Coordinates of C-alpha atoms in Angstrom, one line a residue:
X1 CA 8.7 -27.4 -110.0
X2 CA 7.9 -24.0 -111.9
X3 CA 4.6 -23.9 -111.6
X4 CA 4.2 -24.9 -108.1
X5 CA 6.7 -21.8 -107.0
X6 CA 3.9 -19.9 -109.0
X7 CA 1.0 -20.6 -107.3
X8 CA 2.7 -20.7 -104.3
X9 CA 3.9 -17.2 -104.9
X10 CA 0.1 -16.1 -106.3
X11 CA -1.2 -17.4 -103.3
X12 CA 0.8 -15.2 -101.6
X13 CA -0.2 -12.1 -103.8
X14 CA -4.3 -13.0 -103.3
X15 CA -4.2 -12.3 -99.7
X16 CA -2.2 -11.8 -97.0
X17 CA -2.3 -14.5 -94.2
X18 CA -3.8 -12.5 -90.8
X19 CA -1.4 -13.4 -88.2
X20 CA -3.2 -15.6 -85.1
X21 CA -3.2 -15.0 -82.0
X22 CA -0.7 -16.7 -80.2
X23 CA -2.4 -19.1 -78.3
X24 CA -2.4 -20.3 -74.2
X25 CA -0.5 -23.4 -73.4
X26 CA -2.8 -25.6 -72.6
X27 CA -1.6 -26.7 -68.8
X28 CA -3.0 -30.3 -68.6
X29 CA -5.0 -30.3 -65.1
X30 CA -4.8 -32.7 -62.7
X31 CA -7.7 -35.3 -62.4
X32 CA -10.0 -33.9 -59.0
X33 CA -9.0 -36.1 -55.9
X34 CA -11.6 -38.2 -55.5
X35 CA -11.8 -38.0 -51.4
X36 CA -11.1 -41.5 -50.2
X37 CA -14.0 -42.3 -47.5
X38 CA -12.2 -42.0 -44.2
X39 CA -11.2 -45.1 -42.5
X40 CA -13.3 -45.8 -39.3
X41 CA -12.7 -44.6 -36.0
X42 CA -12.0 -47.8 -33.6
X43 CA -13.5 -47.9 -30.5
X44 CA -10.5 -46.6 -28.4
X45 CA -9.7 -43.7 -30.8
X46 CA -13.0 -42.7 -30.4
X47 CA -13.2 -43.1 -26.4
X48 CA -9.1 -42.0 -26.3
X49 CA -10.6 -38.4 -28.6
X50 CA -13.5 -38.2 -26.2
X51 CA -11.1 -38.1 -23.1
X52 CA -9.1 -36.1 -24.7
X53 CA -11.8 -33.3 -25.4
X54 CA -13.1 -33.9 -22.2
X55 CA -9.6 -32.9 -20.8
X56 CA -9.2 -29.8 -23.0
X57 CA -12.7 -28.8 -21.9
X58 CA -11.9 -29.3 -18.0
X59 CA -8.1 -27.4 -18.8
X60 CA -9.9 -24.6 -20.4
X61 CA -12.4 -24.4 -17.4
X62 CA -9.4 -24.2 -15.0
X63 CA -7.9 -21.1 -17.7
X64 CA -11.1 -19.4 -16.9
X65 CA -11.0 -19.8 -13.0
X66 CA -7.8 -18.5 -12.7
X67 CA -8.0 -16.1 -14.9
X68 CA -11.4 -15.2 -12.8
X69 CA -9.3 -15.5 -9.8
X70 CA -6.6 -13.4 -10.6
X71 CA -8.8 -10.4 -11.4
X72 CA -10.6 -10.6 -8.2
X73 CA -6.8 -10.8 -6.3
X74 CA -5.8 -7.4 -8.4
X75 CA -9.1 -5.9 -7.9
X76 CA -8.6 -6.9 -4.1
X77 CA -5.1 -5.6 -4.1
X78 CA -6.0 -2.5 -5.5
X79 CA -8.9 -2.1 -2.8
X80 CA -6.3 -3.1 0.0
X81 CA -4.1 -0.4 -1.6
X82 CA -6.0 2.0 -1.8
X83 CA -7.2 2.2 2.0
X84 CA -3.9 1.4 3.0
X85 CA -2.7 4.9 1.6
X86 CA -6.4 6.3 3.1
X87 CA -5.1 5.0 6.7
X88 CA -1.8 6.1 6.4
X89 CA -2.6 9.6 5.3
X90 CA -5.5 9.5 8.6
X91 CA -2.3 8.0 10.8
X92 CA 0.0 11.4 10.2
X93 CA -3.4 13.9 10.8
X94 CA -3.6 11.8 13.9
X95 CA 0.2 12.4 14.8
X96 CA -0.4 16.1 13.8
X97 CA -3.3 16.7 16.0
X98 CA -1.7 14.8 19.1
X99 CA 1.9 17.0 18.5
X100 CA -0.5 19.7 18.2
X101 CA -2.5 18.9 21.4
X102 CA 1.3 18.2 22.8
X103 CA 2.3 21.6 22.0
X104 CA -1.0 22.8 23.3
X105 CA -0.8 21.1 26.5
X106 CA 3.2 22.1 27.0
X107 CA 2.0 25.8 26.1
X108 CA -0.5 25.8 29.2
X109 CA 2.1 24.4 31.7
X110 CA 4.8 26.8 30.8
X111 CA 2.1 29.7 31.3
X112 CA 1.0 28.6 34.5
X113 CA 4.9 27.4 35.6
X114 CA 6.0 31.4 34.2
X115 CA 3.2 32.8 36.9
X116 CA 4.0 30.7 40.0
X117 CA 8.0 31.7 38.8
X118 CA 7.4 35.1 39.1
X119 CA 5.2 35.2 42.5
X120 CA 7.2 35.5 45.8
X121 CA 8.2 32.0 46.8
X122 CA 6.5 32.0 50.0
X123 CA 3.1 33.1 48.2
X124 CA 3.6 30.2 45.6
X125 CA 4.6 27.8 48.6
X126 CA 1.0 28.1 50.1
X127 CA -0.8 27.0 47.0
X128 CA 1.4 24.1 46.4
X129 CA 0.4 22.9 49.5
X130 CA -2.1 22.8 48.9
X131 CA -2.2 21.3 45.4
X132 CA -2.4 17.8 44.3
X133 CA 0.8 15.8 43.6
X134 CA 0.5 15.4 39.5
X135 CA -0.4 18.8 39.0
X136 CA 2.4 19.5 41.7
X137 CA 5.0 17.6 39.9
X138 CA 4.0 18.8 36.7
X139 CA 4.4 22.6 37.5
X140 CA 7.5 21.5 40.2
X141 CA 8.9 19.4 37.1
X142 CA 9.0 22.5 34.2
X143 CA 10.0 25.0 37.5
X144 CA 13.3 26.6 37.3
X145 CA 15.9 24.7 39.5
X146 CA 16.6 28.2 41.8
X147 CA 13.5 28.8 41.5
X148 CA 11.8 25.9 42.4
X149 CA 14.4 25.2 45.1
X150 CA 13.2 29.1 47.0
X151 CA 8.9 27.8 46.4
X152 CA 10.1 24.1 48.4
X153 CA 12.2 25.9 51.3
X154 CA 9.1 27.9 51.7
X155 CA 6.9 24.6 51.4
X156 CA 5.4 22.9 54.8
X157 CA 8.0 20.2 55.1
X158 CA 5.9 16.9 54.8
X159 CA 4.8 18.1 51.3
X160 CA 8.4 19.3 49.9
X161 CA 9.8 16.0 51.4
X162 CA 7.0 13.8 49.2
X163 CA 7.1 16.1 46.1
X164 CA 11.1 15.4 46.4
X165 CA 10.7 11.7 46.5
X166 CA 8.1 12.0 42.8
X167 CA 10.5 14.2 40.7
X168 CA 13.4 12.3 41.8
X169 CA 11.1 8.6 40.9
X170 CA 10.1 10.5 37.9
X171 CA 13.3 12.4 36.5
X172 CA 15.0 8.8 37.2
X173 CA 12.5 6.5 36.1
X174 CA 13.1 4.3 39.4
X175 CA 11.4 4.5 42.9
X176 CA 13.2 4.4 45.9
X177 CA 14.1 0.5 45.7
X178 CA 15.8 1.1 41.9
X179 CA 13.3 -0.7 40.4
X180 CA 12.2 0.9 37.0
X181 CA 8.9 3.5 37.4
X182 CA 6.1 4.7 34.2
X183 CA 6.5 8.3 33.6
X184 CA 3.9 10.8 34.7
X185 CA 1.6 11.7 31.5
X186 CA 4.9 11.2 29.1
X187 CA 6.6 14.4 30.2
X188 CA 10.8 14.1 29.5
X189 CA 12.5 13.9 33.3
X190 CA 14.5 17.1 34.1
X191 CA 13.7 20.5 35.2
X192 CA 15.1 23.5 33.2

């Protein structure tokens, strides 16, 4: 035994043993699965699959049509909204023009009223006797009551009677029988 120990010690003195690189553990690989042939599809399953595919295509086409229709509705709504905005702006402009026209017209009438109010009542009455009834009513309705009374007193009695009846109708909105009548040119009733 000594000899065996000497031999082992001499082996150690001869050459040092080199450490070997650690070996990777061997992982057993699973055998690759061999694809089985898929089972054949029966005719009824194939028909069902084709039916489902066709329904899916129909649903996709319907969804695309709805999406197109929705985008068209959005575009139409935007157009209508823009048009409505334009029309509202135009309406405001027209209302402004109408108000300006009415103010201009009223200023013109007021100028004529002042002209006749500063005249002598007899001179104004001479002119009023020959005026047409619509113009005469517009002037008399806007005149101060005290001035209008002096002018009417100097007017032809038949003309003054007609003017009085027409003014009453215009200011009350009713004729002699009590039935409503249309206002003359939208003027407010009542003189001042």
